[in-house]
Amino acid sequence: MSATKILVVEDEVITARVILEELTLLGYVVTDTVTSSEEAIASVSQNIPDLVLMDIILRGSAQDGIAIATILRQEYQIPVVYITAHTDEATLERAKISEPFGYLVKPFDERDLQVVIETAVYKHHMERQLAEREEFLSTILKSTSDAVIATDNIATVTYMNPAAAKLTGWSPIEALGREVTEIVQLIDENSGDKVANPVATVLQTGQVTYLKDYTAVIDRNGIKKSIGDSASPIRKSLDSVDGAVLVMWDISDRRKAESLEVEKSEITQALNNEKELNRLKSRFMSMASHEIRTLLTNILLSANLLEEEDYPDAKKKIRLKRIKDSVGQMTNLVENILTFGKFALGLSNFNPTPTDLEKLCLDIVEEIKLLPTNKTDEAMTINFSCYGERQEAFIDVDLVRYILINLLSNAVKYSSNGVNIQFNLTYESEKSPRAIFWIQDRGIGIPKDELPLIFNLYHRASNVSKIAGTGLGLAIVKHAVDIHSGEIMVESEVNQGTIFKVILPIG
């Protein structure tokens, strides 16, 4: 990693020279030392530093450090740390408005300087990652064909995606600030009676709510459209409901098909499948919005605490790790959602290619050992063995890789210290060529009455406690095995361990 580049803005030459020497000794690169607002802006434009150390009072300069910091924040998105001898209330209040990433009061020592710089750089990095994730999620919401409307805690519309605008006839600009019941007017398709908007129920109960079948929305032009619908709570903290997310999809075409009373079994089955798909998509959106909001709340809470000037240094590393862990979990969550979404929507292609299974397994073992959560676990061992006559396998490498990585990762995650995993590959060709993967751990195990449920979407065993997870992984594994026309079996005993057996045709 390249050294952090720092611009020093200080009107006292001797002080600037001391800071330059301290930064150099600490391993930072000083791009420039300047004394005025004009020089600071010019230097930033030319050198693009990673961080600016800014004196607040700059004698002889057209603008003070706070004014310069505001410009750098707005136009260049460069973090600023103030270095100053001025700590009066008025100065501090002005400084807060410019959103600095730190505040050092002269005189300060090298350790204080390094801690503030490292914290500011890391916090800025995490803010950028968070902004990129928010932009990514916003793009997903804008691109989805489902109508999505968000409200505040008094049911006022705060967000509407293009699909919702098309479904309701209201533009996002017109809808913002209006009561959701004015935008989304619901009726019973058969009786024509008004149907209560589910947002009110969600705000009162804090529970996900689904509309009954045969519900329609009346758009702004008076056109009736059959819909499926769910509403879920928005929470900034566990004990509050701060709004709701309403998800709707237009099923008018399905209603027309039903009205024709088509007798062919294939069409009837297709309609049932569509209904199940819509239910699954609704659960997807509800789960994703809940999980992602929870992680974003953790990040925001930690970031707010780090902004506090008197926040203890001893706790800063804990908060920074919590931010990093939340970003990692969010990345994994989004990837799992997108992967399962492809299966659910029938967008995942099956692409078998000739593959050396033994090499694939060995590569995966090494990959598991290098996962961030395993780097500090020196006691972890994965014992891999291969049996039977080696043969070329025709499999979808990406899907099989996902199956094995997920099962091995779970074996590690749900095991205690001293992880010992047995991983076997057996070739068989009695009737037709097939590969058998056998993964055994000595972890917490799965309650016997829950074994039939472990491949269900979102299901997690009751004994996983606070171990992070979403209940998506094994559901995706089951789909990947089914696509190969394979089988997956599990045996488990609480506190004794679990064995997964996967059989895949490879001919």
XYZ file of C-alpha atoms in Angstrom:
507
model
C 0.000 0.000 0.000
C 1.388 3.438 -0.907
C 2.104 5.973 1.843
C -0.603 8.481 2.758
C -0.079 11.858 1.035
C -0.634 14.886 3.277
C -0.831 18.636 2.579
C 0.140 20.905 5.504
C -1.527 24.352 5.670
C 0.259 26.341 8.409
C 1.184 30.033 8.450
C 4.006 29.649 11.005
C 7.084 28.473 9.121
C 8.806 26.870 12.097
C 5.664 24.987 13.142
C 5.164 23.816 9.561
C 8.741 22.558 9.426
C 8.315 20.615 12.706
C 5.108 19.016 11.451
C 6.815 18.136 8.156
C 9.639 16.387 10.018
C 7.224 14.480 12.277
C 5.107 13.329 9.339
C 8.190 12.189 7.430
C 9.448 10.211 10.434
C 6.024 8.554 10.714
C 6.276 7.387 7.086
C 3.856 9.830 5.465
C 4.481 11.753 2.250
C 4.090 15.529 2.565
C 2.982 16.861 -0.817
C 3.452 20.512 0.163
C 3.471 23.046 3.011
C 1.547 26.272 2.298
C 0.516 29.343 4.272
C -2.580 30.760 2.551
C -5.962 29.808 1.159
C -4.892 30.499 -2.423
C -1.810 28.286 -2.122
C -3.847 25.532 -0.436
C -6.439 25.336 -3.246
C -3.711 25.443 -5.903
C -1.691 22.688 -4.190
C -4.736 20.432 -3.788
C -5.615 20.839 -7.469
C -2.086 19.944 -8.504
C -1.109 17.192 -6.040
C -4.422 15.643 -4.902
C -3.403 14.698 -1.324
C -5.168 12.009 0.699
C -5.580 14.329 3.701
C -5.052 17.986 4.674
C -3.699 19.186 8.027
C -5.259 22.646 8.300
C -4.438 25.533 10.637
C -7.586 27.543 11.335
C -6.086 31.023 11.693
C -4.014 31.943 8.612
C -2.554 35.425 8.940
C -2.511 37.380 5.715
C -4.784 34.915 3.923
C -8.022 35.882 2.170
C -9.869 33.004 3.911
C -9.318 31.128 7.155
C -8.799 27.371 7.459
C -12.470 26.616 8.085
C -13.517 28.300 4.836
C -10.818 26.396 2.930
C -11.843 23.095 4.554
C -15.442 23.651 3.469
C -14.317 24.124 -0.143
C -12.101 21.018 -0.042
C -14.938 18.949 1.425
C -17.516 20.068 -1.136
C -15.424 20.231 -4.304
C -12.620 17.716 -3.780
C -14.032 15.307 -1.126
C -10.681 15.438 0.694
C -10.704 14.878 4.480
C -9.410 17.699 6.686
C -7.903 17.544 10.177
C -7.639 20.875 12.024
C -4.431 21.784 13.869
C -4.887 24.899 15.937
C -4.339 26.612 19.250
C -7.834 28.122 19.167
C -10.441 26.154 21.131
C -13.045 28.809 21.869
C -16.704 27.822 21.510
C -17.380 29.979 18.443
C -14.415 28.503 16.551
C -15.418 24.961 17.441
C -18.978 25.523 16.259
C -17.759 26.876 12.907
C -15.325 23.979 12.587
C -18.067 21.389 13.125
C -20.074 22.739 10.196
C -17.188 22.010 7.814
C -17.311 18.309 8.856
C -13.649 17.807 9.811
C -12.206 14.337 10.302
C -10.215 15.336 13.393
C -9.138 18.198 15.633
C -5.632 18.540 17.120
C -4.894 21.264 19.666
C -1.365 22.657 19.677
C 0.975 21.550 21.073
C 0.569 17.819 20.285
C 2.945 14.852 20.164
C 3.721 12.407 17.363
C 1.427 9.730 18.775
C -1.577 12.067 18.832
C -0.772 13.141 15.281
C -0.518 9.586 13.988
C -3.725 8.405 15.703
C -5.741 11.314 14.305
C -4.347 10.838 10.780
C -4.899 7.083 10.679
C -8.408 7.426 12.077
C -9.279 10.182 9.589
C -7.917 8.272 6.576
C -9.682 5.062 7.561
C -12.950 6.840 8.313
C -12.800 8.625 4.939
C -12.130 5.303 3.205
C -15.122 3.674 4.919
C -17.350 6.650 4.056
C -16.448 6.257 0.383
C -17.152 2.533 0.499
C -20.486 3.217 2.160
C -21.375 5.826 -0.461
C -20.528 3.368 -3.238
C -22.716 0.709 -1.597
C -25.585 3.161 -1.233
C -25.256 4.096 -4.908
C -25.219 0.397 -5.818
C -28.362 -0.309 -3.787
C -30.039 2.764 -5.233
C -29.296 1.489 -8.731
C -30.859 -1.868 -7.855
C -34.026 -0.182 -6.595
C -34.249 2.000 -9.702
C -33.718 -0.977 -12.010
C -36.100 -3.470 -10.402
C -39.473 -4.078 -12.025
C -41.135 -4.141 -8.595
C -42.691 -0.913 -7.353
C -40.939 0.296 -4.190
C -42.231 3.131 -1.992
C -40.653 4.187 1.327
C -42.328 6.286 4.020
C -41.372 7.950 7.287
C -42.931 7.078 10.650
C -46.116 9.045 9.906
C -46.709 7.339 6.529
C -45.451 10.248 4.416
C -43.748 9.211 1.160
C -39.960 9.718 1.222
C -38.914 7.607 -1.789
C -40.471 6.164 -4.938
C -38.725 4.206 -7.685
C -39.626 4.398 -11.416
C -41.661 1.174 -11.285
C -43.821 2.642 -8.514
C -44.349 5.830 -10.526
C -45.531 3.753 -13.490
C -47.846 1.629 -11.334
C -49.484 4.531 -9.443
C -49.401 7.259 -12.095
C -47.654 9.637 -9.672
C -44.215 11.040 -10.424
C -41.642 10.769 -7.610
C -41.473 14.570 -7.264
C -45.257 14.857 -6.925
C -45.471 11.946 -4.478
C -42.792 13.098 -2.048
C -44.270 14.532 1.143
C -47.788 13.193 0.489
C -49.614 10.589 2.558
C -48.985 7.099 1.160
C -52.745 6.420 1.245
C -53.204 9.231 -1.280
C -50.637 7.677 -3.635
C -51.591 4.008 -3.156
C -55.375 3.508 -3.075
C -56.278 -0.171 -2.659
C -59.547 -2.024 -3.276
C -60.823 -5.591 -3.207
C -60.985 -6.789 -6.818
C -64.203 -8.753 -6.307
C -66.271 -6.443 -4.092
C -64.734 -3.068 -4.947
C -64.504 -2.236 -1.235
C -61.577 -0.190 0.007
C -58.651 -2.156 1.452
C -56.565 -0.741 4.288
C -53.076 0.277 3.249
C -50.617 -2.147 4.944
C -48.186 0.682 5.816
C -50.364 1.747 8.743
C -50.291 -1.785 10.171
C -46.511 -2.020 9.778
C -45.962 1.308 11.563
C -48.178 0.171 14.438
C -46.923 -3.418 14.832
C -43.390 -3.309 13.438
C -44.140 -6.575 11.582
C -43.981 -7.462 7.871
C -47.492 -7.385 6.392
C -48.833 -8.957 3.183
C -51.961 -8.030 1.232
C -54.698 -10.593 0.735
C -55.182 -12.102 -2.702
C -57.354 -10.265 -5.219
C -56.269 -6.785 -4.204
C -55.956 -3.995 -6.786
C -54.520 -0.487 -6.838
C -56.405 2.401 -8.431
C -53.844 4.599 -10.159
C -54.027 8.387 -10.536
C -55.991 8.035 -13.779
C -58.589 5.724 -12.221
C -57.230 2.555 -13.856
C -57.498 -0.613 -11.766
C -54.401 -2.825 -11.647
C -54.189 -6.151 -9.852
C -51.210 -6.304 -7.531
C -49.300 -8.401 -5.060
C -47.950 -6.483 -2.105
C -45.878 -6.571 1.067
C -44.804 -3.921 3.548
C -41.923 -4.145 6.011
C -40.656 -1.817 8.762
C -37.645 0.506 8.509
C -35.656 0.523 11.742
C -32.748 2.768 12.689
C -32.595 1.001 16.035
C -34.052 -2.254 17.339
C -36.681 -0.593 19.523
C -38.131 1.874 17.026
C -40.061 1.846 13.746
C -38.903 4.817 11.694
C -40.851 4.137 8.510
C -41.987 1.429 6.120
C -41.105 -0.017 2.713
C -44.035 -0.934 0.470
C -43.263 -3.372 -2.364
C -45.853 -3.979 -5.111
C -45.848 -5.868 -8.380
C -48.398 -5.677 -11.159
C -50.179 -9.037 -11.640
C -52.939 -7.774 -13.917
C -51.892 -10.155 -16.673
C -52.126 -13.084 -14.321
C -55.619 -12.034 -13.279
C -56.683 -11.909 -16.938
C -55.301 -15.395 -17.446
C -57.214 -16.648 -14.396
C -60.456 -15.104 -15.654
C -60.216 -17.182 -18.831
C -60.414 -20.323 -16.659
C -57.835 -22.088 -18.741
C -58.214 -25.827 -18.216
C -54.778 -26.944 -19.362
C -52.728 -28.131 -16.432
C -49.499 -26.557 -17.728
C -50.987 -23.052 -17.679
C -52.495 -23.623 -14.240
C -49.124 -24.760 -12.962
C -47.431 -21.763 -14.561
C -49.795 -19.421 -12.719
C -49.061 -21.152 -9.431
C -45.357 -20.867 -10.094
C -45.739 -17.179 -10.838
C -47.585 -16.653 -7.571
C -44.843 -18.434 -5.653
C -42.209 -16.416 -7.467
C -43.926 -13.171 -6.535
C -44.101 -14.281 -2.905
C -40.408 -15.193 -3.007
C -39.468 -11.865 -4.560
C -41.419 -10.070 -1.846
C -39.614 -11.975 0.898
C -36.331 -11.251 -0.850
C -36.947 -7.521 -0.782
C -38.163 -7.580 2.815
C -35.182 -9.596 4.042
C -32.657 -7.624 2.023
C -33.981 -4.256 3.160
C -34.027 -5.372 6.799
C -30.524 -6.896 6.794
C -28.927 -4.068 4.832
C -30.572 -1.396 6.975
C -29.313 -3.168 10.105
C -25.738 -3.204 8.779
C -25.957 0.424 7.637
C -27.245 1.375 11.078
C -24.216 -0.325 12.685
C -21.871 1.562 10.371
C -23.596 4.908 10.965
C -23.643 4.436 14.735
C -19.932 3.596 14.824
C -19.070 6.498 12.510
C -21.025 8.930 14.695
C -19.204 7.726 17.796
C -15.833 8.134 16.080
C -16.720 11.755 15.317
C -16.980 12.519 19.006
C -13.867 14.377 20.055
C -13.674 12.782 23.495
C -14.396 9.227 22.340
C -11.827 6.931 24.059
C -8.932 5.787 21.858
C -9.221 2.296 23.347
C -12.703 1.934 21.863
C -11.880 3.359 18.434
C -10.362 0.116 17.127
C -13.468 -1.778 18.226
C -15.703 0.659 16.341
C -13.486 0.638 13.250
C -13.535 -3.176 13.233
C -17.315 -3.097 13.569
C -17.547 -0.845 10.513
C -15.228 -3.129 8.539
C -17.133 -6.271 9.590
C -20.469 -4.686 8.639
C -19.186 -3.737 5.176
C -17.900 -7.292 4.690
C -21.226 -8.786 5.775
C -23.093 -6.394 3.491
C -20.927 -7.411 0.534
C -21.527 -11.092 1.239
C -25.251 -10.483 1.721
C -25.647 -8.624 -1.586
C -23.697 -11.328 -3.442
C -25.886 -14.077 -1.945
C -29.078 -12.174 -2.749
C -28.020 -11.645 -6.355
C -26.987 -15.299 -6.709
C -30.236 -16.664 -5.307
C -32.198 -14.094 -7.298
C -30.759 -15.567 -10.485
C -31.992 -19.022 -9.480
C -35.413 -17.758 -8.415
C -35.902 -15.818 -11.656
C -34.521 -18.582 -13.863
C -31.593 -16.441 -15.012
C -28.835 -18.843 -13.924
C -27.363 -20.837 -16.812
C -25.971 -24.359 -16.399
C -22.549 -24.480 -18.068
C -20.793 -27.836 -17.536
C -17.153 -27.964 -18.631
C -14.383 -30.595 -18.286
C -12.902 -30.146 -14.807
C -10.196 -31.697 -12.633
C -12.227 -32.144 -9.446
C -9.291 -33.041 -7.213
C -7.441 -29.853 -8.186
C -10.629 -27.818 -7.701
C -11.045 -29.239 -4.190
C -7.424 -28.532 -3.252
C -7.729 -24.953 -4.539
C -10.889 -24.445 -2.477
C -9.208 -25.784 0.675
C -6.438 -23.210 0.287
C -8.997 -20.503 -0.410
C -10.926 -21.326 2.782
C -7.741 -21.109 4.831
C -7.102 -17.589 3.512
C -10.537 -16.187 4.321
C -10.250 -13.139 6.625
C -12.169 -14.867 9.427
C -9.705 -17.762 9.410
C -6.370 -15.937 9.269
C -5.956 -15.865 13.031
C -7.125 -19.435 13.629
C -3.811 -21.304 13.542
C -5.451 -24.466 14.882
C -7.731 -24.848 11.843
C -7.047 -27.899 9.666
C -8.922 -29.264 6.663
C -7.951 -32.856 5.891
C -8.642 -33.576 2.218
C -8.599 -37.088 0.739
C -9.451 -38.406 -2.732
C -10.622 -41.965 -3.448
C -11.503 -43.983 -6.536
C -10.243 -43.876 -10.094
C -9.631 -40.292 -11.177
C -11.681 -39.163 -14.176
C -12.556 -35.972 -15.967
C -15.763 -34.457 -14.645
C -18.285 -32.393 -16.593
C -19.697 -29.936 -14.048
C -20.535 -26.249 -13.727
C -17.361 -25.098 -11.978
C -18.882 -21.901 -10.535
C -21.837 -23.741 -9.000
C -19.745 -26.581 -7.557
C -17.259 -24.057 -6.193
C -20.125 -22.259 -4.449
C -21.437 -25.552 -2.987
C -18.078 -26.578 -1.534
C -17.003 -23.137 -0.301
C -20.329 -22.652 1.457
C -20.292 -26.072 3.156
C -16.631 -25.794 4.183
C -17.061 -22.198 5.399
C -20.054 -23.280 7.491
C -18.031 -26.178 8.908
C -15.374 -23.703 10.035
C -17.806 -21.017 11.201
C -19.899 -23.326 13.391
C -16.921 -25.122 14.937
C -15.155 -24.100 18.137
C -11.420 -23.483 18.587
C -9.213 -26.182 17.154
C -11.274 -26.590 13.978
C -10.732 -29.994 12.342
C -12.625 -30.605 9.097
C -12.652 -33.883 7.146
C -13.191 -33.327 3.397
C -13.342 -36.312 1.038
C -13.891 -36.717 -2.704
C -14.842 -40.153 -4.030
C -15.194 -41.132 -7.697
C -17.783 -43.818 -8.522
C -18.708 -45.317 -11.884
C -20.743 -48.468 -11.167
C -23.880 -47.334 -13.010
C -22.947 -43.894 -14.249
C -19.995 -41.619 -13.401
C -20.565 -39.556 -10.316
C -18.605 -37.694 -7.631
C -19.365 -37.866 -3.917
C -18.254 -35.021 -1.666
C -18.171 -35.690 2.070
C -17.652 -32.862 4.595
C -17.566 -33.525 8.330
C -17.000 -31.145 11.238
C -17.034 -31.445 15.032
C -19.003 -28.241 15.591
C -22.217 -27.229 17.328
C -24.402 -29.496 15.182
C -28.040 -29.060 14.134
C -31.089 -30.044 16.240
C -32.655 -33.182 14.729
C -36.131 -31.685 14.446
C -34.688 -28.856 12.306
C -32.751 -31.013 9.817
C -35.676 -31.129 7.312
C -35.770 -27.314 7.313
C -32.115 -26.362 6.814
C -32.408 -25.921 3.029
C -35.421 -23.648 3.352
C -34.894 -20.024 2.424
C -33.957 -17.856 5.459
C -34.083 -20.757 7.917
C -31.329 -20.800 10.540
C -30.960 -23.386 13.287
C -32.127 -22.322 16.750
C -28.701 -22.950 18.317
C -26.596 -20.628 16.112
C -26.817 -17.932 18.813
C -25.112 -14.693 17.654
C -23.135 -16.258 14.792
C -23.714 -14.009 11.756
C -25.742 -15.414 8.842
C -28.799 -14.824 6.640
C -30.209 -18.282 5.898
C -29.460 -17.913 2.175
C -26.331 -20.047 1.784
C -27.770 -23.572 2.103
C -30.829 -22.613 0.038
C -28.466 -21.588 -2.787
C -26.444 -24.791 -2.294
C -29.622 -26.872 -2.675
C -30.510 -25.090 -5.918
C -26.991 -25.588 -7.267
C -27.172 -29.322 -6.464
C -30.631 -29.615 -8.050
C -29.414 -27.934 -11.243
C -26.790 -30.717 -11.507
C -29.572 -33.314 -10.944
C -27.656 -34.299 -7.820
C -28.478 -35.103 -4.213
C -27.500 -33.544 -0.888
C -27.907 -35.258 2.477
C -27.092 -34.214 6.027
C -26.536 -35.984 9.326
C -26.005 -34.070 12.531
C -26.024 -34.241 16.313
C -25.952 -31.253 18.634
C -22.476 -30.574 20.068
C -21.079 -33.554 18.148
C -20.861 -32.209 14.611
C -22.389 -32.378 11.139
C -21.802 -34.390 7.969
C -22.879 -33.142 4.529
C -22.854 -35.568 1.597
C -23.241 -34.243 -1.939
C -23.632 -36.585 -4.925
C -23.226 -35.101 -8.418
C -23.413 -36.838 -11.822
C -20.186 -36.037 -13.734
C -20.596 -37.933 -17.016
